[in-house]
Tab-separated table of C-alpha atoms and ligand atoms in Angstrom:
chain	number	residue	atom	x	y	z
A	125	UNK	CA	124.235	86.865	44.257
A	126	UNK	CA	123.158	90.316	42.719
A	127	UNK	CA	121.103	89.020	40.126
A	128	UNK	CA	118.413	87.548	42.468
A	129	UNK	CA	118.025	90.289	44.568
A	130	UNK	CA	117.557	92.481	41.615
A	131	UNK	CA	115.015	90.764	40.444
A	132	UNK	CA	113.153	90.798	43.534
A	133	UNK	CA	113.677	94.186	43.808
A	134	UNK	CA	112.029	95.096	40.154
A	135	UNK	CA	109.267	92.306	41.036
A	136	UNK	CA	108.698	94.260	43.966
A	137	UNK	CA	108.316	98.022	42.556
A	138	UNK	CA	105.992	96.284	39.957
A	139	UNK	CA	103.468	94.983	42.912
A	140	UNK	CA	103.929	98.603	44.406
A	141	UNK	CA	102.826	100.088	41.151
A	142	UNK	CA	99.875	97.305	40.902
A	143	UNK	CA	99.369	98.159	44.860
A	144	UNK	CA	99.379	102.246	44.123
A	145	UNK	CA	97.107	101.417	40.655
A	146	UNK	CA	94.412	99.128	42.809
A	147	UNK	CA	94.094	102.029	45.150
A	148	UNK	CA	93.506	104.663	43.159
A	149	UNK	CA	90.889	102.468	41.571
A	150	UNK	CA	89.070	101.805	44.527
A	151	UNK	CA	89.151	105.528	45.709
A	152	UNK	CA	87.693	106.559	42.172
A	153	UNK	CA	84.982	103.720	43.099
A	154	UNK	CA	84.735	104.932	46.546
A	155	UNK	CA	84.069	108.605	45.516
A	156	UNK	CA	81.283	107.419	42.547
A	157	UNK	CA	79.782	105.543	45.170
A	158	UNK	CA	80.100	108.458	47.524
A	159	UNK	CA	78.095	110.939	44.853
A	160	UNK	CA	75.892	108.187	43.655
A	161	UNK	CA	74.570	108.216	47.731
A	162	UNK	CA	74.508	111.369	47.738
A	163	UNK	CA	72.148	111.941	44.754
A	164	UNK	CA	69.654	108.880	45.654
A	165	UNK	CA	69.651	110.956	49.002
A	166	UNK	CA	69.009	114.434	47.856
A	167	UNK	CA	66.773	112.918	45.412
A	168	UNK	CA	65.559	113.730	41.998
A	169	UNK	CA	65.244	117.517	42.713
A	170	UNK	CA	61.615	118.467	41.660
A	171	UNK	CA	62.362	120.038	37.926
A	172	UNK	CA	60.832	123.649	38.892
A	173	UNK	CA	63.125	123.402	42.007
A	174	UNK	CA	61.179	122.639	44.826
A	175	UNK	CA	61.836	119.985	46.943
A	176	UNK	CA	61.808	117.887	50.260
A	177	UNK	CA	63.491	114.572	50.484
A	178	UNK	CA	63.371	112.732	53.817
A	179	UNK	CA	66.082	110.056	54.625
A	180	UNK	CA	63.535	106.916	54.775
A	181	UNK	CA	59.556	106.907	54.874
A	182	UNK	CA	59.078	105.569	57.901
A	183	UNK	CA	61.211	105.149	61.174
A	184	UNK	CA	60.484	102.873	63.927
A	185	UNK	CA	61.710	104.246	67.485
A	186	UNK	CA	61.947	102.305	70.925
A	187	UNK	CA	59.734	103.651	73.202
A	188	UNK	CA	61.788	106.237	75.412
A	189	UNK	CA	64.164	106.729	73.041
A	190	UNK	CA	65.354	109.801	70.754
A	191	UNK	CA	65.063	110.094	67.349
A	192	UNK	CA	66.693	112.034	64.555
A	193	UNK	CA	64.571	112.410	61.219
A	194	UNK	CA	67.134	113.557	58.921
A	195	UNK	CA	65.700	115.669	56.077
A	196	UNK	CA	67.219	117.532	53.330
A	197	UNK	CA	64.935	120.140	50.933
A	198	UNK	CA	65.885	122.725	48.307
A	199	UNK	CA	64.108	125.527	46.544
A	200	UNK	CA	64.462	127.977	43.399
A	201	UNK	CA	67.508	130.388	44.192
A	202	UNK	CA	66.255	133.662	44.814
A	203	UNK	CA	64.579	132.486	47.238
A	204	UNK	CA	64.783	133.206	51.274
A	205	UNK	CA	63.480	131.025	53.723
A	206	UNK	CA	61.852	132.663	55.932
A	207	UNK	CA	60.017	129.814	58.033
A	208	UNK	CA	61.080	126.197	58.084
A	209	UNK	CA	59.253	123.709	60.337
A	210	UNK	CA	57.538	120.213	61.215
A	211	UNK	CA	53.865	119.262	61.282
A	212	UNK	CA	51.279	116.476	61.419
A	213	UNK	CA	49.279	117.788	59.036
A	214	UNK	CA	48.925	118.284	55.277
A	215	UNK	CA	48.973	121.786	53.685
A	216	UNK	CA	45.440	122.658	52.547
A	217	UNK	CA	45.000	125.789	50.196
A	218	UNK	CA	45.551	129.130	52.312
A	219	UNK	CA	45.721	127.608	56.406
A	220	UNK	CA	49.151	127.334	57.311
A	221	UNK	CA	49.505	123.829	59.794
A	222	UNK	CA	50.657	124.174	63.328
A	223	UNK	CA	54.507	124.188	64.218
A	224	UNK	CA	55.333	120.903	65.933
A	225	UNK	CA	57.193	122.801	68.614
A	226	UNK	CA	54.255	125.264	69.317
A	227	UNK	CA	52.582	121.893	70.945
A	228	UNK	CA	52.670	121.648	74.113
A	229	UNK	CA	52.591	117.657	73.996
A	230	UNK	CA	56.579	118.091	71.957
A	231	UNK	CA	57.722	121.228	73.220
A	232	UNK	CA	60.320	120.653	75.393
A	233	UNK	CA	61.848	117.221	74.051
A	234	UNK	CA	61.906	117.956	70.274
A	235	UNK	CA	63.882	120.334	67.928
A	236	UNK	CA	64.136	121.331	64.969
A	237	UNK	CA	68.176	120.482	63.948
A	238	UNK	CA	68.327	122.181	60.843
A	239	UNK	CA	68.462	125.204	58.960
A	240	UNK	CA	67.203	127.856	56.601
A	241	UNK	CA	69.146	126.789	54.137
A	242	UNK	CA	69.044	122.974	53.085
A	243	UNK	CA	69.004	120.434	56.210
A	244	UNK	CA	65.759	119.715	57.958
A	245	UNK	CA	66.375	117.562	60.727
A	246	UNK	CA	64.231	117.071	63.123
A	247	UNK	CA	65.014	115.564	66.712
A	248	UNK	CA	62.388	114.165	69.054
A	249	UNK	CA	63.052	113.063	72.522
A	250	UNK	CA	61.764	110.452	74.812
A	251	UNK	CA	58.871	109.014	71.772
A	252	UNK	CA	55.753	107.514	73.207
A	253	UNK	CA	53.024	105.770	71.199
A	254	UNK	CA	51.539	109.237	71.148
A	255	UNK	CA	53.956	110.077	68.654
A	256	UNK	CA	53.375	107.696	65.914
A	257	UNK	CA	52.260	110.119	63.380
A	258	UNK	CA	53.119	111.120	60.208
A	259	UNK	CA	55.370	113.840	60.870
A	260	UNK	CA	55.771	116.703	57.340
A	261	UNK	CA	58.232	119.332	56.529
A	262	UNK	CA	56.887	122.422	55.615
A	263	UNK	CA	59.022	125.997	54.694
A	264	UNK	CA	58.065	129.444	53.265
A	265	UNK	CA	60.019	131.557	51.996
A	266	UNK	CA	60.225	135.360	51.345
A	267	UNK	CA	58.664	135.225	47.598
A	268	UNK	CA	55.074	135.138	46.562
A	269	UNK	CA	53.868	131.482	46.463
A	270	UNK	CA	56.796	130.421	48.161
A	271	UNK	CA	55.384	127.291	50.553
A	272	UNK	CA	56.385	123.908	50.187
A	273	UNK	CA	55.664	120.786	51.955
A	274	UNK	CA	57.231	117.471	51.674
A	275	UNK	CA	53.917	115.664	51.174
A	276	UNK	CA	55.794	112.207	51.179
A	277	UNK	CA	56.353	112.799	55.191
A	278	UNK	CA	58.054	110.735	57.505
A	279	UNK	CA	55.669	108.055	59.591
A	280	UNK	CA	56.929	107.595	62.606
A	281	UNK	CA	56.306	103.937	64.618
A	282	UNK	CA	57.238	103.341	68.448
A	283	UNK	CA	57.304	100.124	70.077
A	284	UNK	CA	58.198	98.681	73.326
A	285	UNK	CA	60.319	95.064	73.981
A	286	UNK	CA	58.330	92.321	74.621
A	287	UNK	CA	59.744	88.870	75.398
A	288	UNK	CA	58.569	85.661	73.992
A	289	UNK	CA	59.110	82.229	75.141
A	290	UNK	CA	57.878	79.047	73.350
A	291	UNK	CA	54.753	78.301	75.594
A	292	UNK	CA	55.830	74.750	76.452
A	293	UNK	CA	59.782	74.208	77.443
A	294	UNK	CA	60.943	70.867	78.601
A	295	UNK	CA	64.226	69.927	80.033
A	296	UNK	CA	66.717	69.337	77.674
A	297	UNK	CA	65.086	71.296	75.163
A	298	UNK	CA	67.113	73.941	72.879
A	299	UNK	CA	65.035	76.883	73.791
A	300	UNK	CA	65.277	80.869	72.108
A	301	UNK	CA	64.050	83.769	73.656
A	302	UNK	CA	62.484	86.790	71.476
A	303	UNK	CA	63.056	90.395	72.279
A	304	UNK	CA	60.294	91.409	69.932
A	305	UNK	CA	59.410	94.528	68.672
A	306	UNK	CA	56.326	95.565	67.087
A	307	UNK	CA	58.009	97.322	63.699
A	308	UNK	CA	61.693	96.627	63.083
A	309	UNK	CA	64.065	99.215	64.463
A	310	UNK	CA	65.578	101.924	62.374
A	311	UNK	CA	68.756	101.208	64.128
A	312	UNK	CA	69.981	98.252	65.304
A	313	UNK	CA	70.698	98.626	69.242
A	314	UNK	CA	72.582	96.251	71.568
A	315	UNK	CA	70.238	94.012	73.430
A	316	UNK	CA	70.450	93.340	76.718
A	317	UNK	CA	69.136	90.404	78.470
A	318	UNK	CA	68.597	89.429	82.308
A	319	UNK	CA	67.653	86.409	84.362
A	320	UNK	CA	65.817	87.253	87.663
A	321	UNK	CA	67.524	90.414	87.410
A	322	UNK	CA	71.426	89.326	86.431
A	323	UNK	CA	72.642	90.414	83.193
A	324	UNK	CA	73.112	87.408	80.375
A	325	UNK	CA	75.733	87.540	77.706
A	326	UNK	CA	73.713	87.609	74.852
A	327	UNK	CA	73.787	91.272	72.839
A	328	UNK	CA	71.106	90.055	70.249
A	329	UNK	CA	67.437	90.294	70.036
A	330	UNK	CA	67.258	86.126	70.250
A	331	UNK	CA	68.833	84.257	73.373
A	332	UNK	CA	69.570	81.147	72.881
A	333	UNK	CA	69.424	78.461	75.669
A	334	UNK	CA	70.858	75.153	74.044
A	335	UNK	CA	70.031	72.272	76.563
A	336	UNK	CA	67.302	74.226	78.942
A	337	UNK	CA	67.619	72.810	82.611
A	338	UNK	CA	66.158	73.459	85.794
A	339	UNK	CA	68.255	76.344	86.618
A	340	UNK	CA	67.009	78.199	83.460
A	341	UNK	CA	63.863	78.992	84.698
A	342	UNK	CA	63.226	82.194	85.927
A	343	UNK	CA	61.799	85.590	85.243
A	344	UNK	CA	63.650	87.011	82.071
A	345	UNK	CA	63.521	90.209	80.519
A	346	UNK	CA	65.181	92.151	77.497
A	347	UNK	CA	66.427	95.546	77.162
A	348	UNK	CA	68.531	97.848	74.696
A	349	UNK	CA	71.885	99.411	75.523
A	350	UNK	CA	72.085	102.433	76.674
A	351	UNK	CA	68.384	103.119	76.861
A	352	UNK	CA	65.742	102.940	79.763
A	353	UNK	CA	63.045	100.868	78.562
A	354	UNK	CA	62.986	97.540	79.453
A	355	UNK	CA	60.295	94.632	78.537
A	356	UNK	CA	58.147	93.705	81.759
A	357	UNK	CA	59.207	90.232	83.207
A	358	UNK	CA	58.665	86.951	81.291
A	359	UNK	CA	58.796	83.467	83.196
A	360	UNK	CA	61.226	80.864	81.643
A	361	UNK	CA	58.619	77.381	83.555
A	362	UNK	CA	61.079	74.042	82.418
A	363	UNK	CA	59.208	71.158	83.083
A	364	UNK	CA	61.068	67.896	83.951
A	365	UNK	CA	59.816	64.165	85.120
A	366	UNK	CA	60.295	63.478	88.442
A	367	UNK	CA	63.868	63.620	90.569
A	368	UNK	CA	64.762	63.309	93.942
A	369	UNK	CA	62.070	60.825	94.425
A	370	UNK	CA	61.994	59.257	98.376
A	371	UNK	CA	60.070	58.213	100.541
A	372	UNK	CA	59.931	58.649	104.615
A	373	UNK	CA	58.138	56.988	107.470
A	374	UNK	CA	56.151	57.995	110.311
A	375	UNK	CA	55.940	57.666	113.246
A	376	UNK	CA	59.937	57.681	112.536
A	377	UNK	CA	61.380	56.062	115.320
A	378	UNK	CA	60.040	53.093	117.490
A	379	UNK	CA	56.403	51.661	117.545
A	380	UNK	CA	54.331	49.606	119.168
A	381	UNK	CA	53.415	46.061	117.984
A	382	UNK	CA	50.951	45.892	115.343
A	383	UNK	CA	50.596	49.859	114.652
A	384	UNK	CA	50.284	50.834	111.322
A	385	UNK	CA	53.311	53.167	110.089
A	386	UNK	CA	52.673	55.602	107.213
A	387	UNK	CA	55.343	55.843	104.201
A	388	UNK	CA	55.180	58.863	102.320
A	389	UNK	CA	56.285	59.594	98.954
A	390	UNK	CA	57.995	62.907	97.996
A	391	UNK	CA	59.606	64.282	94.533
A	392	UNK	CA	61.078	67.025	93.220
A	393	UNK	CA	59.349	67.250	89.465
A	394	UNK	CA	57.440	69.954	87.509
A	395	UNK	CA	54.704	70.239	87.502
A	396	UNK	CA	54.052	68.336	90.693
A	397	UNK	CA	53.763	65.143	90.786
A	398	UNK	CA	49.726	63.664	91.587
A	399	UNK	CA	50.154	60.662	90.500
A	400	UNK	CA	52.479	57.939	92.918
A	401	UNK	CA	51.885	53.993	93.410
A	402	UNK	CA	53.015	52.221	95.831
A	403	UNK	CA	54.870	48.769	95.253
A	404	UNK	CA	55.671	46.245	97.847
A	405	UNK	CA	59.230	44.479	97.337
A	406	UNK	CA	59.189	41.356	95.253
A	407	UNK	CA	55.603	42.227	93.931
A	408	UNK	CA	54.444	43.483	90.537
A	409	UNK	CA	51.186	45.095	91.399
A	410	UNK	CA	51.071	48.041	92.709
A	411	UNK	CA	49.524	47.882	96.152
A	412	UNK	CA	48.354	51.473	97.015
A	413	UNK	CA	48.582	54.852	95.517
A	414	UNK	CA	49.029	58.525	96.487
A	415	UNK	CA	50.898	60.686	98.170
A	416	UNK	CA	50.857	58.578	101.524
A	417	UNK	CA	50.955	54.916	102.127
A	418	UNK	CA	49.536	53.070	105.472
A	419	UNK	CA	50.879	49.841	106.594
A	420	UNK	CA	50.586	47.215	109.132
A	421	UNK	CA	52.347	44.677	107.588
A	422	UNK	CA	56.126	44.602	107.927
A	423	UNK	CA	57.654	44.532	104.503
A	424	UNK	CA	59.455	46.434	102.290
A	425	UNK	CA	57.986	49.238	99.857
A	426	UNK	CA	58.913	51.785	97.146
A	427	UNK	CA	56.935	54.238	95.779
A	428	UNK	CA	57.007	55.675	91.743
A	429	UNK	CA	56.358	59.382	90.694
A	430	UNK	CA	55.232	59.889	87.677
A	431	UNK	CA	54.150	63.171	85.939
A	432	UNK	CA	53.937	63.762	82.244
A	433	UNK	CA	57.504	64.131	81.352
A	434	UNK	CA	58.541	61.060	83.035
A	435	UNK	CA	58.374	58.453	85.994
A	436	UNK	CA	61.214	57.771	88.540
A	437	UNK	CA	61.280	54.611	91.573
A	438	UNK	CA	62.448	55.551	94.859
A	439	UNK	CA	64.607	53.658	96.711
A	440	UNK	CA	63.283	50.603	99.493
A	441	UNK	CA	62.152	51.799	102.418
A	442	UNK	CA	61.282	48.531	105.358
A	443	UNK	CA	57.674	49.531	107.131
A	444	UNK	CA	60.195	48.385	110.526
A	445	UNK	CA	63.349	49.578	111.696
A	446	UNK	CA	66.020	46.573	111.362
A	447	UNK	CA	63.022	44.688	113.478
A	448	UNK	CA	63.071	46.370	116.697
A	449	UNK	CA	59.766	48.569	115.478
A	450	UNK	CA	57.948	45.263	116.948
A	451	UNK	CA	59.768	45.316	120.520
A	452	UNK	CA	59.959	48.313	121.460
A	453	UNK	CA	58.245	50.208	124.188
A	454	UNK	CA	55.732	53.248	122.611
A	455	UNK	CA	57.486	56.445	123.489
A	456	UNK	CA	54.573	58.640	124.004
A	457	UNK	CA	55.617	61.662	126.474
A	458	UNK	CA	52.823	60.472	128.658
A	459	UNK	CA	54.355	57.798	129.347
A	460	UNK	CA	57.955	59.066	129.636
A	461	UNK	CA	57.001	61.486	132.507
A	462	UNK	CA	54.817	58.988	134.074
A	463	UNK	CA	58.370	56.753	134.621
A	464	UNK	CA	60.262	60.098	135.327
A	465	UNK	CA	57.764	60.550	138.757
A	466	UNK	CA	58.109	57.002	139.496
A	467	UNK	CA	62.062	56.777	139.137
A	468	UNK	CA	61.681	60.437	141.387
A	469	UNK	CA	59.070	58.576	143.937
A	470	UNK	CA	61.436	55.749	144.130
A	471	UNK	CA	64.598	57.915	145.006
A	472	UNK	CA	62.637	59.922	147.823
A	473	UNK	CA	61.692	56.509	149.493
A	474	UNK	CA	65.222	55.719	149.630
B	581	LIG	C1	59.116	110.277	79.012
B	581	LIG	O1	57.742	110.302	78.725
B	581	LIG	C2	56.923	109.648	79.659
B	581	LIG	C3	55.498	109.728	79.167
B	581	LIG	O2	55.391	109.235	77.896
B	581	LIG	C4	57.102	110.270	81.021
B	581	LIG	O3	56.320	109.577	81.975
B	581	LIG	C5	58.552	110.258	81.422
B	581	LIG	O4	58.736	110.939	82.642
B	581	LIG	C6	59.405	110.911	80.357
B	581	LIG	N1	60.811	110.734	80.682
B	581	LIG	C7	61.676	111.711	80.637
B	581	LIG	C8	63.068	111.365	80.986
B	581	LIG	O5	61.379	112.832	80.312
């Protein structure tokens, strides 16, 4: 009984050491990784020891948003910095270029995050497309010739959401939704997404609607977590053949012998139906069209929608009521208060 278990127990401090062995391994990998980051960051230092190195060339920023332009630069020791600061423009021989902050169009919403020593960062606040610019770091320091500029710079792009929908969406159609952007973001928000106003599940730039129906139409728009832009309002139209198709008959209740009755065709379809035939029961040719349908004869009739998605029948409607449409007294008021007064004129006499 011993045996076993010691063998499991030396099997087991062997996977241990393996365990211990693998980690170390990847934490030596880790760390090379670590430095090798670092150095494609900080960049081949310039060989005489000047140098600006900007995390990425260009940065796309949602409109409204803030952005941080990290920066790193480094200089000959014995050197002080005395000035360190952004700009639009390029360094021409003797003019110094204008602070970034010292405009009044970014004082107020940007900063400079970094230092005199090594770390240029530079935060900007609430970005409009006036920003998109190339943006420069520039320092000077306390030694004769000692200016830099990080002529690379940093272009900066803003864009706003936009929503696209496929132009021409039909019922039962799988159907995605674009939040588009006009450069692709330098970080990836969470979407948002809204149907007339109520927030959707979806947190990525695409929505997908699998089998679009009628209740998918609506006004959509996108947004991004946590920010306040939003796209302006996109409508979802579905189209669908015809539903719901009936048809109703006036004068509804009783007529007179030999007046015509009108049948009238209605549908639920879009876009609208134009297009409806008439069909009397136990024929094949259609006998009218349009929305409305006069008849004298008595008879039965149906009327077909049709729009370009599809065609539906309605159900048989008889031009008479059960046949008492041909007996009946005509109900007009007129004549209703007319045997009111006489029924009155008769009681008085009484
Ligand atoms: C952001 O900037 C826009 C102009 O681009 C301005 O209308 C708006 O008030 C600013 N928002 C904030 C929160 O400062």
């Amino acid at each position: 009984m011993r045996r076993p278990n010691r063998a499991v127990e030396i099997i087991g401090q062997r996977i241990r050491r393996l365990c211990r062995n693998v980690a170390m391994l990847t934490l030596l990998r880790m760390n090379f990784t670590v430095s090798l980051v670092f150095l494609l960051f900080s960049g081949v230092v310039a060989q005489d020891g000047w140098a600006v190195n900007y995390n990425s060339k260009s940065f796309c920023a949602l409109k409204g948003s803030a952005v941080t332009i990290e920066c790193f630069y480094s200089y000959p020791s014995g050197h002080s910095v005395q000035k360190a600061f952004w700009t639009k423009e390029l360094v021409t021989s003797g003019s110094e270029p204008p602070d970034l902050l010292d405009d009044p169009e970014y004082r107020g919403r940007s900063q400079y995050s970094g230092d005199k020593q090594q770390d240029c960062a530079l935060r900007l606040k609430n970005v409009s497309e006036k920003d998109q610019s190339k943006y420069y770091f520039t320092f000077i320091t306390d030694q004769p010739g000692g200016k830099y500029q990080g002529a690379g710079g940093v272009d900066l792009s803003v864009t706003d959401l936009q929503v696209e929908v496929p132009e021409r969406v039909i019922e039962g159609d799988k159907v995605t939704l674009t939040c588009k952007t006009s450069c692709s973001l330098s970080v990836i928000p969470t979407f948002t997404w809204y149907r007339n106003g109520h927030r959707l599940s979806s947190s990525t730039d695409q929505l997908h609607l699998q089998l679009v129906s009628r209740e998918d139409a609506g006004r959509y728009h996108c947004a991004v977590l946590g920010q306040n832009f939003r796209s302006p309002e996109v409508t979802l139209n579905v189209r669908y053949g015809p539903k719901s198709v009936s048809v109703s008959i006036s004068p509804s209740s009783e007529r007179v012998k030999g007046s015509s009755v009108t049948l009238t065709c209605s549908s639920n379809a879009n876009p609208p139906v134009l297009n409806y035939t008439w069909f009397k029961e136990g024929g094949s040719s259609p006998v009218g069209s349009g929305h409305s349908y006069s008849v004298q004869q008595r008879g039965s009739y149906y009327c077909v929608a049709q729009n370009e998605y599809g065609s539906q029948k309605s159900a048989v409607m008889p031009s008479t009521l059960n046949g008492v449409g041909h007996t009946v007294l005509y109900a007009a008021p007129g004549v209703t208060v007319g045997c009111a007064c006489l029924s009155v004129f008769i009681a008085a006499s009484l």
